[in-house]
Every structure is written in C-alpha cells, then in structure tokens.
Amino acid sequence: MAERPRRRRHHDVTEIIPVISDEQSYDPDDPDEFHDLDPLDDAGDTSEPRDTQDTGEAGAIDDAAEAGDPEDAEPLEYPEDTETPEPLEDSEADVTQDTGGTGRLDAVGARLRAVAAAVLAALGRLLGRVGRAAWQRLTHVAVATVPRIPQLATTAVAGLLLCAAFPPWNWWWAAVIAFALLAWVLTRPQTTHAGGFGYGLLFGLLFYVPLLPWISGLVGAVPWLVLALVCALFPALFGLAAAVVRHLPGWPVWFAALWAAQEWLKSIFPFGGFPWGVVGFSQTDSPLLALVSVGGVPLVSTAVVLLGCSATVIALEIGHWWRQDRVAAGAPPAVVLPGACICLVLLGTAVVWPQVRHAGSGADNTPTMTVAAVQGNVPRLGLDFNEQRRQVLDNHVRETERLAEAVHAGRAPQPQFVVWPENASDIDPLINADAAQEITRAARMIGAPILVGTVLRAPGWTPENPVATNSVLVWDPEAGPVDRHDKQVVQPFGEYLPWRGFFRHLSGYADRAGYFQPVDGDGTVRAAGVPVGVATCWEVIFDRVPRESVLAGAQVLVVPTNNATFNAAMSAQQLAFAKARAVEHDRYVVVAGTTGISAIIAPDGRELARTEFFEPAFLDAQVHLNTALTPATRWGPAVQWLLVGLGLAGLIAAILHNKGLLRWRGRTPDAAAAASAAPPDGVGAADDGEATPERSGADEGAT
C-alpha cells in the first residue's frame, strides 16, 4: 500500500511529499527515479498553488481507479492529526479560488495600518520632543527673567513716561526722566547687545501703543498694533547701538546722537517714513522749545536725550562715590562732562528764548494782516463723513456766512483771506458747477479769497483707477480759482496704498485707502497778494515741507487738516507739530480742521485763538508777516546730518574699540576677560565681554 502523502503547512507555503511504493527503492540522486511520478505540468491547471497541491492527490486516486476495479483501490488514509478533506460544494470552491486575492488585500491593508501606526508614532515622538524643548525654553526664559524684573519694569515705566510727554497729557518733563531711566538700563554691566535690542523694543512698544490708538478707528486694532510694532523697531535699534557705544568716553553724547539718527531713519523709511513720535514735538510747552529755532526739531530731541543721559551719569557716579570709602576714594565723582552737557543745554535755551519770545510778541515793525479759519464740522465722525460730502461743504459755507455776519456787525475784523480745512469740499469744484457756485457765494459773502481744501481729479482718472490730488485752491470772489497747491507728501495706507495688489489680499481695509498722487511744488500760494506756505495735514510733520515753503518766500503758514476720521488726542498731537513749526521758522501758523482742533499760533508757540474738537466755529486774528529766516530754516538739514554723522561715527568707533583695534584708558585683554564674567542680560545672547563687574558702563564712560 502506498504511503500517505504528508503535507506540512507553513503560512502560505505547502510542501508536497510524493507517494513512493514500499517495494520501490528510491535514490534521490538519480533523476530517472522520477519517471513514475506525476509531473506538475501533467497535474492540470497550476495557476493557483492550492489547486496544484490538490491535483497531486487526485492523480494518485485516478491512477488506482484506472488500474482495476474501483473497489480494489484502497482509499487513502490520513494521520489522526490531519483532517480528512470533504468534497467541496460549488460555492465553497469559488470561495477557495478567491482566497488568494482576498489574502493579498488583507496584506495590503495590514501594511497600510502598519505604516500609519509608524507615522503616528513618529509624529508623537516629534511632538513630544518639541513640547519638551518648548517647556525647557520657557523654563529657561522664566528663570532668566526673574533677575531682570527691575530692568524690565524700569524700561516699561520709561516708555510710558515718554508717551505721557506728548498731548493730550503734555508732561514734557517726563521725557527727560524716561531717557534717564532707559540709559540706566542700557548701561548696566549685565546688558548685552541682544539685551539692549530687547529693552529698546519694550521701550518702543510701551511708547507707541498708547500714543497711536487713534489709528484703530480708521483701520482696526490689528493694523494699529502692527504699526506700533514697526515703530518700536527703531528704538530697538537704538538700544542695540547704545549697548555697543556705552563704553566710549562721554557716552551720553553718543546716546543722544544715536537717538537723532534713528529718528531720521524713521522719518524716511519705510514708505516715505512715519515721523510721528519724534521726541522734539513733545516739548512744545517746554522751555527747550526755543532750541527748535536754532537746529530744528532734531536738535530738541537730541537735547532731551542728552539731559536724561547726563542725569543718569551724575546719579551713578555720585552713588558709586558714596558707596566707597570717601577717604580712600579721594577724588570726587567724575561728573564734569555730564554736568557740562546739562549746562550747555540749559544755557543755550536761556540765550535763545528771549529772541523767540520777542518774535511772538510782534514787537517788530513788520506788516500785519487779519486771517480767519473756518471749522465747519461734519455730521458724524469716522469714515462715514465721506458719504455726506455735500453736507460737509454746506457746513463750511454756513460757518463762513456766520463769520461774514460777525464782520458786518463789527464783532470781528475783516479778514484778508480765509482758510478752509482739508476736504472741506470733497466734491471737485472744477467739475461740479453746483459746488463751485456755493464756494463763490461764500467768498462773496466774506469779501475775501478762500483757501479751499478739495479733491481734484488727476490726469489718467478712470472709474477703475480714480486717481486724484489732495489740493488747496485759492478761490477769489470774482475770478474763482486763481492758485493751487497740491499735496506733496501723501499718507501711505490712508491716502494711497503701496503694493495695492499685495495688501488687498491681506486685509479687507485695503480698499478703504485712496488713490491720491503726490505732486512736486514749492508749497506756496498767493492769497491777497501775500505768499502763503501750505502744509496740508500729514505734511506738517515732515521737516522739509514747511522749510521749503519758507525758503520759497512764505510769510505765513497755514495747515488745513481733516481729523474727522480720528479723535481729539490725535488732533492735539497734530497741533503740537504746528506749534513747533511756528517757532522753528518764526512764522504765524493758521490751523484749520474740519472737526478741530483749529488754532492761530504765534511764532513763540502760543495759541492766540483755538477751537474745541467736533464743533462748528470760526477764528480770526491779526498776524505779522515775517520775512526773516531763522538758523533752523537755513541750516536745519545740516544740523540733522551732523547729528546723524556723529552717531554713526561713535558706533563705528565703538565697534573698532570692542574688537581691540583701538584702546582707551589702557584697558588690557585681561580686564576685558574679567569683564566677561558678568552674567548677560539678554536671554540666549552671548556676553559682550566689555563691562567690568566693579563699575557699570555709565561709570566708565563718564570719566
């Protein structure tokens, strides 16, 4: 009897043991022994391995059947541990044939599940590492912040104090204290270059964020905070540079010059600059304002910083001397240079102030004329005022009519010309006959030319590209428009949008920006035969605009402005700019706003007349027509360039000194190495290796 085939199953691989007769000897090395065995090729369809294996068993049964009577054929016997195969029904056979395809799908699914599990595991490990690193970093920052809390708090207070020096608070003295505190932080031995940048950034944020909240009323909170952050980067640069130059002798001078340099940079970059927040404008109620007639607003800023830093040196030197054994210390503290700086500022102010006061009193035998300013007001504040342009025009015509009635009744003097605000007529009177008729009627009622702030179509205007100019027309009662000033410096993100195609995708406020174009000119018009300098709203903050007007022959300055989209605090700050310009160029300044604050300002910065915010009103006063030029008018740009050059020279010298190329006071490499032992004040920053642990940079630089 033939041996029963034995099959061993190992996963998907089945080994078939051929059937061999008992009487037949088998030599596995002789290939001829296989001639009696059924080859796989004769076993039928071998497309599936399981079918091939079953074919070998069926072949053995068929051979036995063919050899004789089926009854003589002995059935195959299976070992006890092997199940006897049962005949397959047709449906079960079909399932068996599909088992291979289903197995492959199961294998693919298992592989995908394994890959997904591996990816999730890797992602989990990555997130775990990132979380641990972040936690360690936060822990490090928290640990490093604790010893710096006094410096951080001092810097925060300094930024808030500088903001308080500006309108509407007008605590001008707070600016000096602010820079004294900031100088103390920046000259500490532990403050590294990175720490100086960080402290400067914090100082700038706490200065600009509360200074510029009126921006949010126009464009929302996010642009306001972004603008404050961009502005804060410039004090941050100052902090970095100050940390570099603090070891130079006379560091208060370098600090003051570097501050002037960052203010100059901020006034030209980016998008034409944003000079709002220049420190000199905070001193319009201060005795230091007199210095603006000598070197312009940059000189006043420099003087404020110099006073604050010099006060810090004196305080540190006295404190250091007091802690020493005064018998052993011998010499008094080295306060000669900072004391001389303070005396220079105060003495210069005392010398210049009488001249400024004399100009403001009108004691000179200069011609005079009467001017008036009309504040017609708007129906409501905000951007919606533009939707009622005709109402705004009618308001100014009505207020001019009230002025005419006061003149005819003898309650007010007859003005030689009248100033209307910016956007008093957003309806182009050169195109709209009705608007032109209303302006003409107002001019005839008052019997004087009117400087009308209006919007005019620019060449190339189309409904898709409504380019325009922000203009001031001199409107004669009989001849109509006889002269014109077009705004030279237009406001980015308000009057025009730089990179319009780009920013339109970032903010829904982008489409609110106008299409105004700047136009070159000398900034003067002639009204009643007098050359009048015009600085429309935003232009008054830029040094060059009023200076060019005065150099072109302007004898009086006017500032038409529209603050209907802002608030009273912004208007008060803008009024401070006009005060500084009056003293800087020895000219009377007439400010006319749609909603205020309107004012007539004397050359010494005094307000001769003033309106309140968001009310209809008119002002009139007699002004002197001055032709003299102040030193600031003549040499203001040169003074600014001198200050900027001084700051850059000090920065370069400090860099060379820190590298060891120049040596002051005989410092040795050993002293520098000892200085590096002080703990750094910038998180994650390398020690600058310059300050000695015994004395601060302020002590060293003052001697």
XYZ file of C-alpha atoms in Angstrom:
703
model
C 0.000 0.000 0.000
C 1.293 3.390 -0.927
C 2.351 5.735 1.794
C 0.002 8.501 2.535
C 1.103 11.924 1.386
C 2.047 14.168 4.219
C 1.563 17.910 3.896
C 3.115 20.379 6.265
C 1.546 23.825 6.212
C 3.732 26.778 6.966
C 1.834 30.004 6.273
C 1.179 30.076 2.537
C 3.861 27.534 1.584
C 2.820 23.874 1.287
C 5.431 21.134 0.875
C 4.175 18.058 -1.007
C 5.838 14.701 -0.274
C 5.491 12.379 -3.257
C 3.973 8.898 -2.893
C 6.504 6.072 -3.117
C 5.818 2.364 -3.216
C 7.104 0.109 -0.469
C 8.677 -2.220 -2.948
C 10.340 0.542 -4.849
C 13.718 1.736 -3.837
C 14.308 5.423 -4.157
C 17.507 7.160 -4.923
C 17.139 10.872 -4.615
C 20.314 11.448 -6.578
C 19.045 9.577 -9.645
C 16.786 11.753 -11.772
C 15.377 8.716 -13.601
C 13.605 7.677 -10.453
C 11.079 10.414 -11.066
C 9.654 8.933 -14.292
C 6.788 7.172 -12.453
C 5.798 10.347 -10.590
C 3.195 12.689 -11.950
C 4.945 15.893 -13.018
C 3.411 19.206 -12.037
C 2.867 20.058 -15.691
C 0.505 16.988 -16.012
C -1.446 17.788 -12.880
C -3.778 20.178 -14.653
C -4.154 23.909 -14.107
C -1.335 25.214 -11.917
C -2.424 28.808 -11.834
C -3.105 28.578 -8.101
C -0.738 26.759 -5.671
C -3.606 25.217 -3.699
C -5.116 23.717 -6.864
C -1.741 22.258 -7.802
C -1.402 20.528 -4.458
C -4.892 19.065 -4.695
C -4.137 17.828 -8.203
C -1.322 15.581 -6.920
C -3.714 13.777 -4.550
C -6.414 13.403 -7.176
C -3.864 11.980 -9.602
C -2.948 9.215 -7.194
C -6.617 8.237 -6.791
C -7.225 8.286 -10.545
C -4.232 6.002 -11.149
C -5.614 3.478 -8.715
C -9.044 3.610 -10.377
C -7.575 3.056 -13.815
C -5.515 0.049 -12.652
C -8.576 -2.104 -11.894
C -11.936 -2.185 -10.256
C -12.633 0.905 -8.203
C -13.491 -1.330 -5.299
C -9.964 -2.767 -5.353
C -8.498 0.642 -4.883
C -7.708 1.224 -1.274
C -8.697 4.661 -0.016
C -6.036 6.988 1.256
C -5.620 7.124 4.966
C -4.674 10.231 6.866
C -2.921 10.572 10.153
C -5.053 11.360 13.131
C -3.862 14.960 13.293
C -4.855 15.585 9.710
C -8.438 16.450 8.804
C -9.974 14.345 6.081
C -10.840 16.631 3.190
C -14.516 16.755 2.420
C -15.904 17.221 -1.037
C -16.313 20.918 -1.843
C -19.570 22.294 -2.986
C -19.522 24.633 -5.996
C -19.940 27.824 -3.896
C -17.228 26.754 -1.473
C -14.911 26.065 -4.382
C -15.428 29.604 -5.650
C -14.590 30.988 -2.240
C -11.453 28.904 -2.138
C -10.362 30.241 -5.503
C -10.801 33.861 -4.274
C -8.812 33.253 -1.124
C -5.544 34.325 -2.768
C -6.905 37.761 -3.876
C -8.527 38.407 -0.502
C -5.300 37.474 1.228
C -3.394 39.987 -0.844
C -5.909 42.756 0.029
C -5.627 41.838 3.678
C -1.859 42.014 3.407
C -2.012 45.464 1.789
C -4.416 46.673 4.464
C -2.176 45.329 7.177
C 0.816 47.051 5.609
C -1.067 50.394 5.403
C -2.127 50.063 9.023
C 1.454 49.377 9.994
C 2.705 52.426 8.038
C 0.009 54.651 9.577
C 0.892 53.407 13.040
C 4.576 54.101 12.389
C 3.824 57.634 11.131
C 1.640 58.382 14.135
C 4.290 57.035 16.455
C 6.972 59.184 14.788
C 4.712 62.225 14.941
C 4.034 61.583 18.593
C 7.733 61.343 19.318
C 8.367 64.582 17.376
C 5.634 66.432 19.223
C 6.963 65.125 22.463
C 10.460 66.390 21.705
C 9.102 69.782 20.580
C 6.953 70.041 23.699
C 9.852 69.170 25.959
C 12.118 71.660 24.161
C 9.475 74.392 24.392
C 8.923 73.711 28.049
C 12.652 73.785 28.711
C 12.915 77.041 26.776
C 10.035 78.606 28.679
C 11.552 77.450 31.914
C 14.879 78.954 30.906
C 13.221 82.231 29.945
C 11.281 82.330 33.195
C 14.405 81.656 35.232
C 16.357 84.253 33.260
C 13.564 86.837 33.538
C 13.313 86.880 37.311
C 16.632 88.665 37.959
C 15.818 91.114 35.138
C 12.461 92.205 36.501
C 13.873 95.546 37.790
C 15.299 96.369 34.362
C 12.114 95.307 32.565
C 9.929 97.315 34.925
C 12.169 100.353 34.600
C 12.072 100.126 30.807
C 8.286 99.818 30.814
C 7.918 102.874 33.038
C 10.299 104.798 30.779
C 8.216 104.040 27.683
C 5.000 105.122 29.366
C 6.620 108.310 30.642
C 7.764 109.239 27.149
C 4.215 108.763 25.883
C 2.923 110.990 28.695
C 5.186 113.797 27.481
C 3.007 114.122 24.348
C -0.504 115.534 24.067
C -3.060 115.165 25.437
C -1.063 114.823 28.704
C 1.758 117.255 27.848
C 4.036 116.225 30.722
C 7.075 117.481 28.824
C 9.424 116.842 31.757
C 8.527 113.142 31.682
C 10.593 112.726 28.504
C 13.795 113.644 30.359
C 13.048 111.136 33.119
C 12.196 108.485 30.524
C 15.609 108.685 28.901
C 17.354 108.816 32.270
C 15.716 105.506 33.213
C 16.374 103.917 29.829
C 20.021 104.960 29.983
C 20.380 103.283 33.385
C 19.091 100.009 31.943
C 21.260 100.144 28.816
C 24.475 100.916 30.722
C 24.210 98.122 33.270
C 27.135 95.675 33.052
C 24.812 92.718 32.513
C 23.059 94.236 29.486
C 24.354 92.591 26.325
C 23.838 93.785 22.766
C 20.839 91.485 22.409
C 19.546 92.730 25.742
C 19.856 96.321 24.508
C 17.755 95.452 21.479
C 15.126 93.778 23.662
C 14.918 96.629 26.141
C 14.688 99.130 23.293
C 11.861 97.121 21.724
C 9.932 97.019 25.004
C 10.504 100.753 25.466
C 9.229 101.439 21.950
C 6.134 99.259 22.322
C 5.046 100.903 25.565
C 5.631 104.285 23.937
C 3.896 103.816 20.585
C 0.984 101.537 21.520
C -0.671 104.148 23.802
C 0.450 107.003 21.526
C -1.279 105.752 18.360
C -4.641 104.217 19.332
C -6.457 106.688 17.056
C -5.184 104.618 14.119
C -7.543 101.798 15.108
C -10.576 103.954 14.415
C -9.620 104.076 10.750
C -8.175 100.643 10.014
C -8.874 98.468 13.049
C -6.883 97.169 16.007
C -4.533 94.808 14.159
C -3.023 97.461 11.820
C -2.651 99.791 14.813
C -0.639 97.189 16.740
C 1.392 96.270 13.658
C 2.260 99.942 13.105
C 3.267 100.289 16.758
C 5.496 97.222 16.441
C 7.176 98.568 13.307
C 7.776 101.910 15.021
C 9.161 100.127 18.102
C 11.857 98.503 15.979
C 13.646 101.852 15.709
C 14.098 102.323 19.477
C 15.166 98.673 19.478
C 17.938 99.546 17.019
C 18.866 102.452 19.252
C 19.078 100.093 22.241
C 21.365 97.771 20.304
C 23.629 100.617 19.192
C 23.635 102.134 22.691
C 24.816 98.841 24.156
C 27.726 98.988 21.710
C 28.827 102.589 22.366
C 28.248 102.727 26.129
C 31.937 102.126 26.863
C 33.131 105.138 24.913
C 34.138 108.199 26.908
C 31.253 110.644 27.098
C 28.609 108.070 26.215
C 25.661 110.467 26.856
C 26.734 112.412 23.773
C 26.793 109.240 21.664
C 23.429 108.138 23.021
C 21.859 111.469 22.084
C 23.366 111.406 18.594
C 22.234 107.813 18.028
C 18.688 108.703 19.030
C 18.726 111.536 16.499
C 19.973 109.063 13.887
C 17.137 106.576 14.492
C 14.566 109.393 14.348
C 15.969 110.467 10.995
C 15.810 106.885 9.709
C 12.224 106.512 10.893
C 11.246 109.747 9.116
C 12.250 108.384 5.710
C 11.698 104.609 5.938
C 9.579 102.675 5.159
C 7.127 104.061 2.568
C 8.414 107.603 2.958
C 8.680 107.462 6.737
C 6.477 107.999 9.776
C 7.882 110.840 11.939
C 5.031 110.640 14.447
C 6.519 110.374 17.917
C 9.639 112.477 17.335
C 10.672 113.495 20.850
C 11.144 117.165 19.956
C 7.393 117.508 19.338
C 6.725 116.651 22.998
C 8.431 119.869 24.133
C 6.005 122.454 22.727
C 5.138 123.543 26.295
C 8.744 123.283 27.469
C 11.463 125.957 27.658
C 13.504 123.660 25.413
C 11.180 124.554 22.519
C 13.300 127.646 21.907
C 16.115 125.427 20.632
C 13.967 124.456 17.645
C 14.701 127.844 16.065
C 18.421 127.014 16.150
C 18.591 123.480 14.806
C 15.042 122.314 14.185
C 13.113 119.537 15.899
C 16.052 117.048 15.712
C 18.129 119.348 17.913
C 15.384 119.459 20.540
C 15.184 115.655 20.544
C 18.931 115.459 20.999
C 18.820 117.931 23.881
C 16.148 115.927 25.719
C 18.096 112.665 25.408
C 21.334 114.400 26.417
C 19.723 115.821 29.546
C 18.313 112.463 30.584
C 21.519 110.505 29.983
C 23.677 113.130 31.698
C 21.430 113.000 34.742
C 21.930 109.223 34.817
C 25.714 109.598 34.743
C 25.678 112.071 37.588
C 23.404 109.866 39.693
C 25.502 106.743 39.068
C 28.785 108.493 39.763
C 27.531 110.030 42.976
C 26.076 106.709 44.079
C 29.325 104.896 43.320
C 31.364 107.510 45.144
C 29.003 107.418 48.116
C 29.361 103.648 48.476
C 33.134 103.903 48.509
C 35.305 104.814 51.434
C 35.460 108.536 50.760
C 38.832 108.837 52.433
C 40.286 106.084 50.255
C 38.389 107.197 47.189
C 39.935 110.630 47.346
C 38.835 112.333 44.149
C 35.186 113.390 43.782
C 32.976 111.645 41.241
C 33.696 112.268 37.574
C 30.705 114.409 36.646
C 32.416 117.146 34.704
C 31.320 116.061 31.228
C 27.672 115.264 32.021
C 27.432 118.405 34.094
C 28.812 120.415 31.199
C 26.242 118.846 28.859
C 23.373 119.823 31.110
C 24.719 123.331 31.481
C 25.129 123.631 27.722
C 21.525 122.691 27.059
C 20.136 124.986 29.722
C 22.397 127.874 28.804
C 21.539 127.554 25.124
C 17.853 127.604 25.975
C 18.285 130.683 28.137
C 20.119 132.517 25.377
C 17.651 131.704 22.613
C 14.388 132.029 24.498
C 14.270 135.868 24.714
C 14.581 136.131 20.941
C 11.766 133.662 20.438
C 9.565 135.480 22.919
C 10.289 138.778 21.209
C 9.210 137.370 17.850
C 5.988 136.076 19.331
C 5.082 139.415 20.877
C 5.003 141.140 17.482
C 7.296 143.922 18.628
C 8.984 144.143 15.248
C 7.783 146.684 12.741
C 6.540 144.060 10.329
C 3.376 144.296 8.211
C 0.224 142.797 9.620
C -2.938 141.300 8.199
C -6.069 139.633 9.521
C -6.684 135.996 8.723
C -9.593 133.713 9.577
C -10.030 129.973 9.912
C -13.385 128.196 9.456
C -14.203 124.897 11.149
C -17.467 123.734 9.590
C -17.592 120.328 11.340
C -19.045 117.102 9.934
C -22.359 115.325 10.535
C -20.609 112.450 12.317
C -17.078 111.276 12.986
C -15.481 108.355 11.174
C -15.137 107.323 7.577
C -18.850 107.842 7.034
C -18.355 111.588 6.756
C -17.239 110.982 3.159
C -20.707 109.700 2.362
C -22.121 113.168 3.134
C -19.732 115.293 1.144
C -22.342 117.848 0.230
C -23.319 118.251 3.883
C -19.677 118.945 4.799
C -19.437 121.585 2.058
C -22.711 123.190 3.193
C -21.427 123.284 6.794
C -18.403 125.328 5.786
C -20.443 127.659 3.623
C -22.822 128.196 6.563
C -19.985 128.872 9.041
C -18.386 131.317 6.604
C -21.743 133.075 6.410
C -21.719 133.401 10.201
C -18.238 134.896 10.018
C -19.445 137.389 7.414
C -22.352 138.381 9.631
C -19.942 138.956 12.539
C -17.728 141.105 10.327
C -20.646 143.158 9.042
C -21.895 143.594 12.607
C -18.478 144.797 13.753
C -17.910 141.874 16.095
C -14.965 140.589 14.053
C -12.348 142.280 11.864
C -12.439 141.914 8.108
C -10.042 139.102 7.111
C -7.739 139.419 4.104
C -8.187 135.710 3.406
C -9.995 132.746 4.944
C -8.672 129.217 5.415
C -10.986 126.236 4.963
C -9.856 122.786 6.100
C -8.647 119.851 4.079
C -11.576 118.031 2.422
C -13.930 120.957 3.053
C -15.218 120.214 -0.452
C -14.679 116.607 -1.456
C -16.786 117.485 -4.488
C -14.452 118.632 -7.255
C -15.493 122.277 -7.871
C -13.643 122.333 -11.196
C -16.107 119.736 -12.497
C -19.234 120.223 -10.371
C -20.813 123.596 -11.147
C -23.063 123.500 -8.095
C -20.077 123.125 -5.722
C -18.263 125.952 -7.498
C -21.319 128.187 -7.144
C -21.547 127.544 -3.388
C -17.847 128.344 -2.839
C -18.174 131.519 -4.891
C -21.186 132.596 -2.855
C -19.258 132.091 0.406
C -16.276 134.080 -0.886
C -18.505 136.956 -1.930
C -20.258 136.993 1.432
C -16.969 137.388 3.307
C -15.421 139.589 0.651
C -12.065 137.761 0.642
C -10.384 134.848 -1.107
C -10.830 131.439 0.481
C -8.206 128.707 0.601
C -10.423 125.691 -0.119
C -9.293 122.178 0.689
C -10.670 119.927 -2.022
C -10.155 116.771 -4.068
C -9.393 117.142 -7.769
C -9.221 114.560 -10.489
C -5.688 113.759 -11.604
C -4.627 113.043 -15.192
C -5.453 109.446 -16.070
C -8.563 109.266 -13.877
C -10.892 106.363 -14.662
C -13.689 104.736 -12.648
C -11.414 101.721 -12.165
C -8.418 103.895 -11.213
C -9.824 107.092 -9.642
C -6.505 108.894 -9.158
C -6.800 112.318 -7.563
C -4.848 115.100 -5.880
C -5.370 116.473 -2.393
C -5.340 120.149 -3.235
C -5.866 123.645 -1.855
C -7.459 126.143 -4.270
C -7.243 129.900 -3.762
C -10.822 130.875 -4.653
C -11.262 134.566 -5.478
C -14.744 136.072 -5.011
C -14.788 137.267 -8.617
C -12.223 135.285 -10.592
C -12.795 131.900 -8.979
C -9.737 129.600 -8.616
C -6.567 131.637 -9.137
C -3.846 129.489 -7.474
C -3.359 125.936 -6.345
C -1.264 123.779 -4.015
C -1.186 120.001 -4.444
C -0.143 117.856 -1.530
C 3.462 116.699 -1.929
C 3.611 114.031 0.805
C 0.598 111.714 0.799
C -0.087 109.322 3.634
C 0.562 105.607 2.951
C -2.241 103.180 3.838
C -4.631 106.127 4.053
C -4.449 108.406 1.059
C -2.829 105.721 -1.034
C -1.998 102.060 -0.663
C 1.516 100.913 -1.531
C 1.630 97.497 -3.188
C -2.138 97.598 -3.554
C -2.345 94.233 -5.308
C -0.441 92.610 -2.443
C -2.080 94.210 0.608
C -5.557 93.802 -0.841
C -5.218 90.065 -0.244
C -4.134 90.567 3.375
C -6.771 92.903 4.760
C -10.289 93.993 3.974
C -9.278 97.523 4.984
C -7.047 97.819 1.926
C -9.862 99.009 -0.319
C -10.526 101.926 2.046
C -7.244 103.535 1.027
C -7.466 106.344 -1.504
C -5.828 106.856 -4.877
C -4.125 110.178 -4.165
C -0.974 111.109 -6.038
C 1.800 113.409 -4.756
C 2.691 116.448 -6.825
C 6.002 118.325 -6.686
C 5.969 122.027 -5.828
C 7.382 124.678 -3.507
C 4.398 124.589 -1.141
C 3.319 128.214 -1.572
C 0.290 130.026 -2.971
C -0.576 133.717 -3.175
C -3.649 134.963 -1.366
C -4.485 138.676 -1.151
C -1.067 139.354 -2.642
C 0.779 137.541 0.187
C 2.879 134.388 -0.284
C 1.351 131.751 1.958
C 3.020 128.450 2.803
C 0.723 125.410 2.796
C 1.405 122.168 4.687
C -1.697 120.021 4.306
C -2.373 117.845 7.349
C 0.187 114.999 7.143
C 2.809 117.286 5.565
C 3.317 119.396 8.694
C 5.114 116.548 10.443
C 7.865 116.409 7.787
C 10.669 118.929 8.310
C 11.237 119.612 4.632
C 7.725 120.745 3.669
C 7.341 123.912 5.798
C 11.031 124.674 5.346
C 10.688 124.655 1.551
C 7.659 126.955 1.804
C 9.513 129.486 3.933
C 12.586 129.366 1.704
C 10.251 129.975 -1.258
C 9.113 133.250 0.368
C 6.134 132.249 2.542
C 5.402 134.931 5.152
C 2.687 132.999 6.964
C 1.979 129.249 7.194
C -1.398 127.517 7.003
C -2.169 123.904 7.941
C -5.534 122.733 6.539
C -6.343 119.367 8.069
C -9.125 116.803 8.284
C -9.294 114.820 11.514
C -12.890 113.625 11.156
C -11.641 110.026 10.944
C -9.642 110.348 14.189
C -10.150 111.763 17.681
C -9.273 114.696 19.894
C -5.989 113.174 21.102
C -4.696 112.867 17.548
C -5.758 116.453 16.806
C -3.919 117.695 19.897
C -0.759 115.902 18.791
C -1.015 117.417 15.326
C -1.500 120.851 16.838
C 1.801 120.361 18.684
C 3.518 119.849 15.329
C 2.167 123.201 14.133
C 3.451 124.924 17.285
C 6.935 123.576 16.670
C 6.851 124.817 13.063
C 5.827 128.291 14.177
C 8.885 128.597 16.443
C 11.189 126.811 14.030
C 10.572 129.239 11.159
C 9.444 132.383 13.034
C 6.068 132.396 11.285
C 2.463 132.656 12.372
C 0.638 129.426 11.697
C -3.090 129.088 10.949
C -4.531 125.618 11.571
C -7.983 124.864 10.141
C -9.611 121.481 10.760
C -12.938 120.068 9.648
C -13.626 118.944 13.220
C -10.755 120.719 15.003
C -8.631 121.412 16.729
C -8.227 124.713 14.814
C -5.892 127.428 16.098
C -3.876 130.514 15.263
C -0.345 130.199 16.670
C 2.266 132.877 17.272
C 5.991 132.436 16.431
C 6.754 131.700 20.088
C 4.335 128.754 20.150
C 1.492 130.489 21.985
C -2.088 129.861 20.888
C -3.718 133.187 20.061
C -7.075 131.529 19.383
C -8.332 127.977 19.474
C -11.473 125.905 18.929
C -12.617 122.729 20.616
C -12.917 119.361 18.922
C -16.039 118.399 16.962
C -17.863 121.702 16.935
C -18.595 124.335 14.267
C -16.600 127.511 14.848
C -14.503 130.208 13.231
C -11.377 132.072 14.335
C -9.858 135.355 13.242
C -6.756 137.189 14.416
C -4.165 139.687 13.310
C -0.817 138.183 12.328
C 2.563 139.616 11.391
C 4.091 138.874 8.010
C 7.662 137.837 8.723
C 10.408 137.515 6.138
C 13.485 136.801 8.299
C 14.996 133.327 8.239
C 15.968 131.523 11.425
C 19.127 129.416 11.750
C 16.905 126.343 11.707
C 15.381 127.382 8.386
C 18.800 127.952 6.879
C 20.812 125.154 8.444
C 18.334 122.670 9.833
C 19.223 119.840 7.421
C 22.922 120.369 8.064
C 22.371 120.124 11.827
C 20.459 116.891 11.387
C 23.137 115.398 9.176
C 25.775 116.435 11.705
C 23.931 114.627 14.472
C 23.402 111.529 12.332
C 27.062 111.515 11.304
C 28.158 111.899 14.918
C 26.049 108.933 15.954
C 27.377 106.727 13.153
C 30.950 107.773 13.905
C 30.529 106.829 17.548
C 29.039 103.469 16.563
C 31.927 102.672 14.219
C 34.488 103.740 16.798
C 32.837 101.548 19.431
C 32.847 98.532 17.120
C 36.531 99.001 16.438
C 37.204 99.540 20.126
C 35.314 96.409 21.143
C 37.389 94.415 18.667
C 40.558 95.651 20.278
C 41.702 97.819 17.364
C 41.506 100.948 19.475
C 42.188 101.253 23.176
C 41.045 103.873 25.634
C 42.132 104.167 29.216
C 44.749 101.461 28.729
C 42.379 98.515 29.026
C 44.114 95.207 28.735
C 42.850 91.902 27.415
C 42.879 90.595 30.994
C 40.493 93.354 32.066
C 38.207 92.572 29.173
C 38.264 88.892 30.059
C 37.385 89.712 33.654
C 34.501 91.838 32.431
C 33.038 88.894 30.570
C 32.374 87.142 33.861
C 29.281 89.296 34.431
C 26.048 87.437 33.716
C 24.409 88.512 30.448
C 21.183 90.464 30.401
C 19.961 89.218 27.032
C 18.262 85.827 27.059
C 20.198 83.405 24.956
C 22.714 86.060 23.911
C 26.451 85.926 24.159
C 28.176 88.193 26.676
C 29.556 91.290 25.066
C 32.615 90.979 27.233
C 33.036 94.705 27.739
C 31.626 95.802 31.084
C 33.650 95.371 34.211
C 31.912 93.798 37.167
C 33.038 96.557 39.514
C 31.590 99.544 37.650
C 28.912 99.964 35.088
C 29.399 101.258 31.579
C 27.996 104.558 32.777
C 30.718 104.875 35.390
C 33.427 104.043 32.904
C 32.188 106.258 30.096
C 31.706 109.310 32.281
C 35.279 109.614 33.471
